[in-house]
Coordinates of C-alpha atoms in Angstrom, one line a residue:
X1 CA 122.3 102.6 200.5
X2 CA 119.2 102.9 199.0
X3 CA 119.3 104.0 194.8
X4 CA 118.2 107.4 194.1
X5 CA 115.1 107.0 192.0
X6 CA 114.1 111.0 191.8
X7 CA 112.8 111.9 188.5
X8 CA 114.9 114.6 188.5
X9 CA 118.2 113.8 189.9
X10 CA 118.1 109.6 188.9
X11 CA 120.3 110.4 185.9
X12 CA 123.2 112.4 185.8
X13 CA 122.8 115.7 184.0
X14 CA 123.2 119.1 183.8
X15 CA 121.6 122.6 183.6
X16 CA 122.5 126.1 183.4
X17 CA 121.0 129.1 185.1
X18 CA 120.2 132.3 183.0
X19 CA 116.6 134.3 183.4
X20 CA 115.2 135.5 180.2
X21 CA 116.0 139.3 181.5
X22 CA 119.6 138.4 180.8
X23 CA 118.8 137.1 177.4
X24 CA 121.1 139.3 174.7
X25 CA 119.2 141.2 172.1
X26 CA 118.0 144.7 170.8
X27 CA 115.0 145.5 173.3
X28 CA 116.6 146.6 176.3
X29 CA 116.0 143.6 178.3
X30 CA 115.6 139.6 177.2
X31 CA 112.6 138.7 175.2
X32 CA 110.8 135.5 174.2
X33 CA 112.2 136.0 170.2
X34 CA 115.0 134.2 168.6
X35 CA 117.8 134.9 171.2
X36 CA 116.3 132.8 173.6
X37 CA 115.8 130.1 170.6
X38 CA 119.4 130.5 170.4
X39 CA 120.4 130.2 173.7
X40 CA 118.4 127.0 173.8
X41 CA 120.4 125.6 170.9
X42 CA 123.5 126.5 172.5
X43 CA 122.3 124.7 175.4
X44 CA 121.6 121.5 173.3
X45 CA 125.1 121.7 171.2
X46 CA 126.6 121.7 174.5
X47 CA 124.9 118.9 176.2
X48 CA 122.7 120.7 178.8
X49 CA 119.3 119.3 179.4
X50 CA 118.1 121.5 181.9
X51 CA 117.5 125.8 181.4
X52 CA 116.5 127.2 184.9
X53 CA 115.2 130.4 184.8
X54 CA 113.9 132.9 187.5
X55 CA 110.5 133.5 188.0
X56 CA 108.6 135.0 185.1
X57 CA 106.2 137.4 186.8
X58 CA 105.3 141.2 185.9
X59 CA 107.6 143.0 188.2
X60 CA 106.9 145.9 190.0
X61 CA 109.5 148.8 191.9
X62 CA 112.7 147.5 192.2
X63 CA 112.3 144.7 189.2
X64 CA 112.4 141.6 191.6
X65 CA 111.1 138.8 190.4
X66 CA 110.4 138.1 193.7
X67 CA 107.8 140.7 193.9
X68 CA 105.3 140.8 191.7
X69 CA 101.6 142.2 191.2
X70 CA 100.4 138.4 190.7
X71 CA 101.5 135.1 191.3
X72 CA 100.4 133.8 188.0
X73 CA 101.6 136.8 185.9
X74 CA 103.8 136.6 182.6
X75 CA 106.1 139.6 182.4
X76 CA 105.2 142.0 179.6
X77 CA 108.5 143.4 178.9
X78 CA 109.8 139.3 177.4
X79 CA 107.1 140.0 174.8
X80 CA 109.1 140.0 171.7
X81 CA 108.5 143.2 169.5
X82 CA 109.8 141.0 166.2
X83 CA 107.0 138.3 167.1
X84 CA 104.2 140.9 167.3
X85 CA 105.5 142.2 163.9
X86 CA 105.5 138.5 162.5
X87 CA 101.1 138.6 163.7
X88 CA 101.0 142.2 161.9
X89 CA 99.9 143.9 165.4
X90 CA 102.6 146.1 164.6
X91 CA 105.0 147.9 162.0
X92 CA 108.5 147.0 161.6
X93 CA 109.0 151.0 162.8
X94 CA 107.2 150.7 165.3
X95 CA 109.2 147.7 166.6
X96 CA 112.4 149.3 165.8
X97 CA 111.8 152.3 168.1
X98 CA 111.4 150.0 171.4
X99 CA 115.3 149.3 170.4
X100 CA 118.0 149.8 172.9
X101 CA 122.0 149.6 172.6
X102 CA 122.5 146.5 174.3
X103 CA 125.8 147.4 177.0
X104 CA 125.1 144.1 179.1
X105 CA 122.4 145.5 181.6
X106 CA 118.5 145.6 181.2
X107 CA 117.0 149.4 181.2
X108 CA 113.8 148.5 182.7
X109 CA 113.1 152.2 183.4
X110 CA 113.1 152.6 179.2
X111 CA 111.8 149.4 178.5
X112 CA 108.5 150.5 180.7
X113 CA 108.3 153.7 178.4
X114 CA 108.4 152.1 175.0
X115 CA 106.8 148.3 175.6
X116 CA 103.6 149.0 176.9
X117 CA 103.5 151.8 174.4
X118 CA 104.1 149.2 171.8
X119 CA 101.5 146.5 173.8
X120 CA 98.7 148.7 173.4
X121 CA 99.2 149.8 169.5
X122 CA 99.3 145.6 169.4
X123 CA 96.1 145.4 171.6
X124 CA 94.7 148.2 169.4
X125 CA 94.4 146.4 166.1
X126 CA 94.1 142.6 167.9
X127 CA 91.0 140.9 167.1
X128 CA 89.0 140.7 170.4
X129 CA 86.5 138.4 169.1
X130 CA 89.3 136.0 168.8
X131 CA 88.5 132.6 170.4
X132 CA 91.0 132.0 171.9
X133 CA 91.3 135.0 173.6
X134 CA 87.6 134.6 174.7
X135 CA 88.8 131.4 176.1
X136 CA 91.7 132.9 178.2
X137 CA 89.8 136.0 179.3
X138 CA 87.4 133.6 180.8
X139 CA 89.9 131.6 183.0
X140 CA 91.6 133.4 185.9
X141 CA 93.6 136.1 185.2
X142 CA 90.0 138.8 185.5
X143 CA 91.3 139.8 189.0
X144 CA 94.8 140.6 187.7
X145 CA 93.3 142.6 184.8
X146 CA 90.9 144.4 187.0
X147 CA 93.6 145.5 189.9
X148 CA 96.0 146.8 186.9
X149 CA 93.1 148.9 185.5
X150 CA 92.3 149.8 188.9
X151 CA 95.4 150.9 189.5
X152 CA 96.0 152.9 186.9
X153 CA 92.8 154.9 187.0
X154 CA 94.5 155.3 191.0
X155 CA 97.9 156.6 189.3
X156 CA 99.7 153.5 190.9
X157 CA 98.6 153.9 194.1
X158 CA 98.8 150.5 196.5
X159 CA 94.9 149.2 196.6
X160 CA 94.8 150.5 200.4
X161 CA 93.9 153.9 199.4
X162 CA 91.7 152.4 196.7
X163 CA 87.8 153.8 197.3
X164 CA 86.3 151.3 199.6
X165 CA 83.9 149.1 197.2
X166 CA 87.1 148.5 195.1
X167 CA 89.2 148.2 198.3
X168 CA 87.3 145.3 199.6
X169 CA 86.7 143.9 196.1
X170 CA 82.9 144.1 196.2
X171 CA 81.2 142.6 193.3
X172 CA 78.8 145.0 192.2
X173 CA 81.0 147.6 192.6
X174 CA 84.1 145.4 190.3
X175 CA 81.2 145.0 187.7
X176 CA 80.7 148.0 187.3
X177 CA 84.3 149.4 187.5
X178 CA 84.7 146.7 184.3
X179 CA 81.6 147.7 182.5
X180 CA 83.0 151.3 182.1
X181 CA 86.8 150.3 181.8
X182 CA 86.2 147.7 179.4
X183 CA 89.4 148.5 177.0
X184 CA 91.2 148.9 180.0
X185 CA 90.5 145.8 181.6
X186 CA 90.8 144.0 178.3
X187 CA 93.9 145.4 177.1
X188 CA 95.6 143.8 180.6
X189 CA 94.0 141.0 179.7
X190 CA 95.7 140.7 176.2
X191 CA 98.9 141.1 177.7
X192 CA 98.9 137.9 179.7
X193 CA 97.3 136.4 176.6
X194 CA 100.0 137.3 174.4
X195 CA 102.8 136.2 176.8
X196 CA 101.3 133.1 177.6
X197 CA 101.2 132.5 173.7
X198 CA 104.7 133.7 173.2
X199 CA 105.6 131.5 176.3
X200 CA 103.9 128.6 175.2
X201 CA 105.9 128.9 171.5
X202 CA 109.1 128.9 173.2
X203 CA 108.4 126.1 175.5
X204 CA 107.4 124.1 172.7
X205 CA 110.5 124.8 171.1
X206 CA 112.9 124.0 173.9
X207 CA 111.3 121.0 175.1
X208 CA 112.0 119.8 171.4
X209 CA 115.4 120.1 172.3
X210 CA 115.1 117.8 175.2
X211 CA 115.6 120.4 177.2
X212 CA 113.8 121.1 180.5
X213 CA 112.9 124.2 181.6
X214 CA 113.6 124.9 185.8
X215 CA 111.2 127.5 187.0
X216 CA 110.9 129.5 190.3
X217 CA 108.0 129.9 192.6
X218 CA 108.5 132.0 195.1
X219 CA 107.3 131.9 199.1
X220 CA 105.5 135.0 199.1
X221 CA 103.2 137.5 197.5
X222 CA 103.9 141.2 197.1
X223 CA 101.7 143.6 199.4
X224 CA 100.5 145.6 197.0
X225 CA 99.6 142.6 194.2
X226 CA 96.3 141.4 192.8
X227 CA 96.8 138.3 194.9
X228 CA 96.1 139.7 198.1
X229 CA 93.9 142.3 197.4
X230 CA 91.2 139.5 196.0
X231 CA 92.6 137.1 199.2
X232 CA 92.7 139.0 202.1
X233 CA 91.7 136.2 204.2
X234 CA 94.5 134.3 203.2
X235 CA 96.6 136.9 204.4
X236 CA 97.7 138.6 207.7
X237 CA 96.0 141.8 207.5
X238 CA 94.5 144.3 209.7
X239 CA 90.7 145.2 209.2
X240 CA 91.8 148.0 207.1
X241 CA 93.9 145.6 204.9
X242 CA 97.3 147.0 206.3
X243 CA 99.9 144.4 207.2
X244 CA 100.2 143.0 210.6
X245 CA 103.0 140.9 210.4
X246 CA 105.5 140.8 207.4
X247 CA 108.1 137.9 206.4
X248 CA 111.7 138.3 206.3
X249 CA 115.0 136.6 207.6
X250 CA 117.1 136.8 210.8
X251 CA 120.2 138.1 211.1
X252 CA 122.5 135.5 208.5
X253 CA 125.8 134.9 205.6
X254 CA 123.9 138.1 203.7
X255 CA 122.9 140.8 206.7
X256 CA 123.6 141.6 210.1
X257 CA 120.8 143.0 210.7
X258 CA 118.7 140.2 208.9
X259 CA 115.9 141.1 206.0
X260 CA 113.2 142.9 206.3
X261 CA 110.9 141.2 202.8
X262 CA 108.0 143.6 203.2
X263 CA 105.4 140.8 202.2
X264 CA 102.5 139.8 204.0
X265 CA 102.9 136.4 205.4
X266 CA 100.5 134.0 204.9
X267 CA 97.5 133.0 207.6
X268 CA 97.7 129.0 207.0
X269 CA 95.0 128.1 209.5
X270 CA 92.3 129.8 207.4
X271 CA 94.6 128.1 203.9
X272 CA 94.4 124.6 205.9
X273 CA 90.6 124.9 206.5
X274 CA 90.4 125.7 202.6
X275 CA 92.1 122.8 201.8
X276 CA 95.1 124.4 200.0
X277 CA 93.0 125.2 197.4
X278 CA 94.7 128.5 196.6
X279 CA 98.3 127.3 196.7
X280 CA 97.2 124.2 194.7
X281 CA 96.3 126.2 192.0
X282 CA 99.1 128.4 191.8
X283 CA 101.2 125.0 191.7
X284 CA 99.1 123.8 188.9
X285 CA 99.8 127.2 186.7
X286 CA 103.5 127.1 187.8
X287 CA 103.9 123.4 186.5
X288 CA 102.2 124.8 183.4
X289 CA 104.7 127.3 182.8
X290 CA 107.9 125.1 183.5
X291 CA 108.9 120.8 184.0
X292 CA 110.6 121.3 187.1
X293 CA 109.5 124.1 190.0
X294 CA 111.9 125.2 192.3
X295 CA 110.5 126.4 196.0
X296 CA 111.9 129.2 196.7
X297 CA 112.8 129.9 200.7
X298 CA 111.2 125.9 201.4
X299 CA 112.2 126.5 204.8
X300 CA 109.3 128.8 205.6
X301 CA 106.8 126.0 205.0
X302 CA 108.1 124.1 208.0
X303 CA 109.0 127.6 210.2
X304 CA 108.6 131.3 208.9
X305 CA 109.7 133.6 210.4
X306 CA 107.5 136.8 211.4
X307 CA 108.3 140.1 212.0
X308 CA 106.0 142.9 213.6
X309 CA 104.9 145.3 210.3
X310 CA 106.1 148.6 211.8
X311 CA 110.1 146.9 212.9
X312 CA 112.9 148.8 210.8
X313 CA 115.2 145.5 210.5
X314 CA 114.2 141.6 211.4
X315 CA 116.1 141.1 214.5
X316 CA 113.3 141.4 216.7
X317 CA 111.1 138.4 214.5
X318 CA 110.1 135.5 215.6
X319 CA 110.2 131.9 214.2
X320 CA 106.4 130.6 213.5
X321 CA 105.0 127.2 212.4
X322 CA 104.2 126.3 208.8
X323 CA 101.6 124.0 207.1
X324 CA 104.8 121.4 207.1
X325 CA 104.2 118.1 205.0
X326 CA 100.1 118.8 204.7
X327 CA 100.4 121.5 201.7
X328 CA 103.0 119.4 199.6
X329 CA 100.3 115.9 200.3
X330 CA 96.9 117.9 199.4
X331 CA 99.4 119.7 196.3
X332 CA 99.9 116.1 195.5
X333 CA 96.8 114.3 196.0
X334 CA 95.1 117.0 193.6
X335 CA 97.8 117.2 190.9
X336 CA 99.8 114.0 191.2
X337 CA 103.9 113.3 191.3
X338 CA 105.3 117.0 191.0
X339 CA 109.0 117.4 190.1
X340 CA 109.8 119.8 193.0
X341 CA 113.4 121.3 193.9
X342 CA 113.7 122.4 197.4
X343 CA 115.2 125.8 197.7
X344 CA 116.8 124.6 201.0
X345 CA 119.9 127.0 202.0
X346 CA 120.1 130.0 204.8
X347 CA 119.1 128.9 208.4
X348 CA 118.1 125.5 208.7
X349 CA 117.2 123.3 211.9
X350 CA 115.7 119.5 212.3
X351 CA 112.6 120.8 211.1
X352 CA 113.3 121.5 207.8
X353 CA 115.2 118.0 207.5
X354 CA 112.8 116.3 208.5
X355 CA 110.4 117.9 206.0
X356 CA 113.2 117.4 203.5
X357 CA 113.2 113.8 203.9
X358 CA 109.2 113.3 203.8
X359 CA 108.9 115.1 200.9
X360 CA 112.0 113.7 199.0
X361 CA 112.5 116.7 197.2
X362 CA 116.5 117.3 196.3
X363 CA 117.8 120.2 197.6
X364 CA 120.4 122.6 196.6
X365 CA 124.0 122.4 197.6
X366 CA 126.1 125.8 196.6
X367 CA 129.9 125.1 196.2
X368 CA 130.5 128.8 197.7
X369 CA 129.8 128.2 200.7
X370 CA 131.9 125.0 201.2
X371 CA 135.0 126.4 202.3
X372 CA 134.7 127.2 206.1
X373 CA 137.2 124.4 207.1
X374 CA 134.6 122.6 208.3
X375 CA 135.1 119.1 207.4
X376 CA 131.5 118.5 208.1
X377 CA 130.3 121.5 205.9
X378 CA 127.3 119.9 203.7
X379 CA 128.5 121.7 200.5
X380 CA 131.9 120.1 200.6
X381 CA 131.6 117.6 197.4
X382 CA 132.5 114.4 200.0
X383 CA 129.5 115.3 201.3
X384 CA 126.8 115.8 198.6
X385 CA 124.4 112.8 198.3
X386 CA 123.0 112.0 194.6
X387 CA 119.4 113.1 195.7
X388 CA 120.6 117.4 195.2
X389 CA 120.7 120.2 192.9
X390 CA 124.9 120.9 193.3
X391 CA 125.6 124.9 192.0
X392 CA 128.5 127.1 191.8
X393 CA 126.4 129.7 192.6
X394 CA 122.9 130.8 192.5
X395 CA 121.4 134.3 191.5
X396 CA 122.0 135.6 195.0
X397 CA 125.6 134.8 195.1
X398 CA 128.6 136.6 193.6
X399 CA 129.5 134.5 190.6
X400 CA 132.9 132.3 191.0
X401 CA 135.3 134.9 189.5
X402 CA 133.7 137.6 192.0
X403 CA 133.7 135.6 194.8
X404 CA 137.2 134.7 194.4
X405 CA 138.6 138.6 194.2
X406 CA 136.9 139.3 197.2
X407 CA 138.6 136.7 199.2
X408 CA 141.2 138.4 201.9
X409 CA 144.0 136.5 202.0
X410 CA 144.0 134.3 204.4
X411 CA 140.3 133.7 203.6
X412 CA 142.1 132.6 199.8
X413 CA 144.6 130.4 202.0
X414 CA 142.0 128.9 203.7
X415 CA 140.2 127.8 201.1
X416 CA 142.7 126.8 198.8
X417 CA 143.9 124.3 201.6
X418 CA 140.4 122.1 201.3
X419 CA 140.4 122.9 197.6
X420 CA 143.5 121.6 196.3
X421 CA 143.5 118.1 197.9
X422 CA 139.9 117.9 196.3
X423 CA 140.6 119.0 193.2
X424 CA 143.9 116.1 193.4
X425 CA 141.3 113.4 194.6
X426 CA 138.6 114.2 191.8
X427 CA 141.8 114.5 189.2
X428 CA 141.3 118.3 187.9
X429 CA 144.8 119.9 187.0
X430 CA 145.4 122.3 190.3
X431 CA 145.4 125.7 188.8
X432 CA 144.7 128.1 190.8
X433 CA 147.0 130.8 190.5
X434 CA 144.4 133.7 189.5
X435 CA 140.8 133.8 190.4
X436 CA 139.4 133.1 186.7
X437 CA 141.8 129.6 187.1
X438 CA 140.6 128.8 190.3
X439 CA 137.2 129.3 189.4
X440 CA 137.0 126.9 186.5
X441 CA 138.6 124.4 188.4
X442 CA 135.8 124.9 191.0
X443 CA 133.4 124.5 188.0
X444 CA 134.5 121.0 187.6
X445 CA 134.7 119.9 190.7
X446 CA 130.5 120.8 191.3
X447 CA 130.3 118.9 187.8
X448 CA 132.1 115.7 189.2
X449 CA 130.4 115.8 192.5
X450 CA 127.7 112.8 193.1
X451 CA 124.4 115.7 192.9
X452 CA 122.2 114.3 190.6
X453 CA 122.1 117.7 188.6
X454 CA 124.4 120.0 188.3
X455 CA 123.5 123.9 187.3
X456 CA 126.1 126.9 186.2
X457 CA 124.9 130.2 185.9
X458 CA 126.3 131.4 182.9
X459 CA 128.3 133.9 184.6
X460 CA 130.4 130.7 186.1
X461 CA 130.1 129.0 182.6
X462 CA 131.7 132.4 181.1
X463 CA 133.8 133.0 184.2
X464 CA 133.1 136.5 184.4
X465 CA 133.4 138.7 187.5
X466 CA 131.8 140.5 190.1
X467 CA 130.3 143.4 187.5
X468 CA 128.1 140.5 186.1
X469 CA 126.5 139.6 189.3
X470 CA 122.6 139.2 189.4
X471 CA 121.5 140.1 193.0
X472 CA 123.1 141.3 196.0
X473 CA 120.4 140.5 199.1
X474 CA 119.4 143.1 201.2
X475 CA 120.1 145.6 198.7
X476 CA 117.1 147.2 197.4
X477 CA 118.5 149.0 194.2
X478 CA 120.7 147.9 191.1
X479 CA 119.7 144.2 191.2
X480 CA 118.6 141.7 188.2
X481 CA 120.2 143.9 185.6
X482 CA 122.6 141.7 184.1
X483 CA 122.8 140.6 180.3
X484 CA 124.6 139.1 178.1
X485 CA 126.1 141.3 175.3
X486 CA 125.7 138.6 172.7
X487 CA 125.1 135.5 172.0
X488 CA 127.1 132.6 173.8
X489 CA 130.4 132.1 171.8
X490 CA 129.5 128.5 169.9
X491 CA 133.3 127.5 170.2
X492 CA 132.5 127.3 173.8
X493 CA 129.6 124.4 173.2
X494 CA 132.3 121.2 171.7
X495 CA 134.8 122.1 175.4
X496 CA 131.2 122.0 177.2
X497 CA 129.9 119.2 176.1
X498 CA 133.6 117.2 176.8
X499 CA 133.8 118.2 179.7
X500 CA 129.8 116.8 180.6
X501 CA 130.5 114.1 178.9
X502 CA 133.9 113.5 181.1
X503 CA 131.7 113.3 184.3
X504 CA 129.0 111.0 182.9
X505 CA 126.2 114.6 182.6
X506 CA 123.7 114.1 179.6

């Protein structure tokens, strides 16, 4: 068999998944500041080399990262409040009133009220004649900047029912929107600046660890999002800039009825005739944020599937063709070798294998769904190959604990009959009388299988239950709200690290 020789999955190793949302701390949701420092050093004291992280976009309704008013966007709530007191942009009072009791979920609702509050007493006594912010308000974050002004002089209305000039992003009319908004559009500006500073900080600091950071970059674009309102042509849109088609799944493990995304799906004929050039650069700006990018939905690059705007569910969609190997070649040939992960789960067919195997990207192999009694199930450890990214769970699962309660019986029988025998084989003490037993032992067993990488949510590296989950999909409301309390418990890093250690993970 031929050696692995991925940069990624080459040597054995390990990560752990936890977005900065879930960071512990005083604000109300995670920042930037010294919990995720500590984190980081909890990662290195316990042997982890790799933190993967969700994507860290500004959010819009609902708080999915997944949707965001631009591709390219920092998330203004992970702005530490301490950090901006350290630069004297604002009192220690000031700081201390954006503090919320911490009770293990993110208040993004209060957060909203006080940050940006906070952001723009910062912005108001930040020097604008800094250079370096000259330099960044230069590069390309003007269009973000302008569509938040925009749409806040529009009281948050989606850009369709913008006035036309602004609408259709007409230059003379974007001038002059700027020339008389000019605090507006540079205090968005200074947001970005200041997470990208913050960002930059804490990268710096946990690549010193040796630790690399596993970032997201998601499919799609959000409707209503700076990205498609300067890009329409990129875009399936009517004349009037309403969607025509919108991207979702079919029927599947998560929904019946399949899921209905919202998002405008891409036209890749007119991207093709571009050369990529858009999606290139929003790779180069995603490997700029993080080592290692993970595709998110990487199936919809071979096949997408496309469902009429106006349909209440996805069942009537229909599988279209992607830009397939071209994208990831012109991606390369611009920016060289990328350390991609392939977000490769849900419905897959020859296609996506096929693409799979030109690109050479690992995929992802979740340990949940490896109990069917299938013997030829490609999660089942026997059959992982060294060239994955092996999981316990991911931020759309139930964490191990959770999934294990909500086992029916015979669904628990089941899967303790192809557990057991592989937990004798890999030689990990059979317990598996409660759920919280049986899901540490399932913990092991995705660290001793042959993936390259293995990554625990913290949830599973905590073994907590189903209240701690991150994302339930399909369900619009209560998502991404978990946090940790405090910090991780540092007698749990020395029983970490052994057990690493015990299946050959640096």
């Amino acid at each position: 068999m031929k050696e692995n020789t991925n940069p990624i999955t080459g040597v054995r190793s390990a990560g752990a998944l936890l977005h900065i949302s879930s960071l512990p701390g005083t604000y109300g949701v995670g920042t930037m500041g010294k919990e995720a420092r500590e984190f980081a050093d909890f990662l290195k004291d316990s042997g982890f080399t790799y933190w993967q992280i969700l994507p860290l976009v500004q959010t819009g309704q609902g708080d999915s990262p997944y949707q965001s008013v631009y591709a390219s966007s920092g998330n203004p709530f992970f702005i530490d409040p301490d950090i901006l007191v350290e630069k004297g942009l604002v009192t220690e009072r000031e700081a201390a009133e954006n503090r919320i009791k911490n009770d293990g979920a993110a208040h993004y609702s209060e957060v909203y009220e006080k940050r940006f509050a906070l952001l723009r007493k910062a912005f108001g006594r930040f020097d604008r004649t800094d250079a370096a912010f000259a330099a960044f308000s230069a590069g390309g974050f003007l269009d973000y900047a302008l569509f938040m002004a925009i749409r806040a002089k529009y009281n948050n209305a989606e850009f369709r029912f913008w006035e036309k000039p602004l609408r259709f992003h007409q230059a003379e009319a974007l001038e002059k929107f700027r020339a008389e908004n000019a605090d507006e559009v540079d205090f968005w500006l200074f947001v970005q600046f200041e997470f990208y500073r913050q960002w930059d900080s804490l990268k710096k600091y946990v690549n010193g660890l040796g630790i690399r950071i596993i970032g997201d970059i998601p499919l799609y674009m959000a409707y209503d999002s700076a990205d498609v309102w300067a890009n329409p042509r990129l875009f399936k849109l009517n004349k009037n800039l309403t969607r025509t088609k919108v991207a979702g799944v079919p029927p599947d493990y998560f929904s019946a009825t399949g899921q209905l995304w919202g998002n405008p799906v891409y036209d890749w004929k007119v991207h093709e005739s571009e050369g990529f050039a858009w999606w290139i650069e929003r790779i180069r700006l995603a490997f700029s944020l993080y080592d290692v990018v993970r595709i998110d939905h990487f199936r919809g690059f071979d096949r997408y599937f496309e469902i009429d705007a106006d349909a209440e569910t996805a069942i009537g969609g229909k599988w279209k063709k992607g830009p397939g190997i071209a994208l990831f070649e012109a991606a390369k040939a611009a920016l060289g070798e990328l350390d991609f992960i392939a977000e490769d789960l849900g419905s897959l067919d020859a296609g996506v294998y096929r693409l799979m195997r030109k690109t050479g990207y690992p995929g992802m192999k979740v340990l949940q769904f490896a109990f069917d009694g299938n013997a030829d199930n490609p999660y089942l450890p026997q059959n992982i190959r060294e060239n994955s990214i092996c999981y316990t769970g991911t931020h759309d699962n139930d964490t191990l604990v959770g999934f294990l309660d909500n086992l029916q019986d015979w669904e628990r029988t089941n899967l303790n009959a192809q557990l057991v025998p592989l937990l004798k084989k890999a030689k990990i003490p059979v317990r598996i009388s409660t759920s919280r037993a049986a899901a540490a032992a399932m913990r092991e067993l995705a660290l001793s299988c042959k993936s390259g990488v293995c990554v625990l949510p913290v949830q599973d590296i905590l073994l907590t239950g189903g209240e701690t989950r991150m994302n339930v999909p399909a369900v619009p409301e209560g998502n991404w709200r978990y946090r940790l309390k405090k910090p991780m418990p540092q007698k749990l890093a020395p029983e970490l690290k052994k057990l690493l250690e015990k299946y050959a993970r640096t």
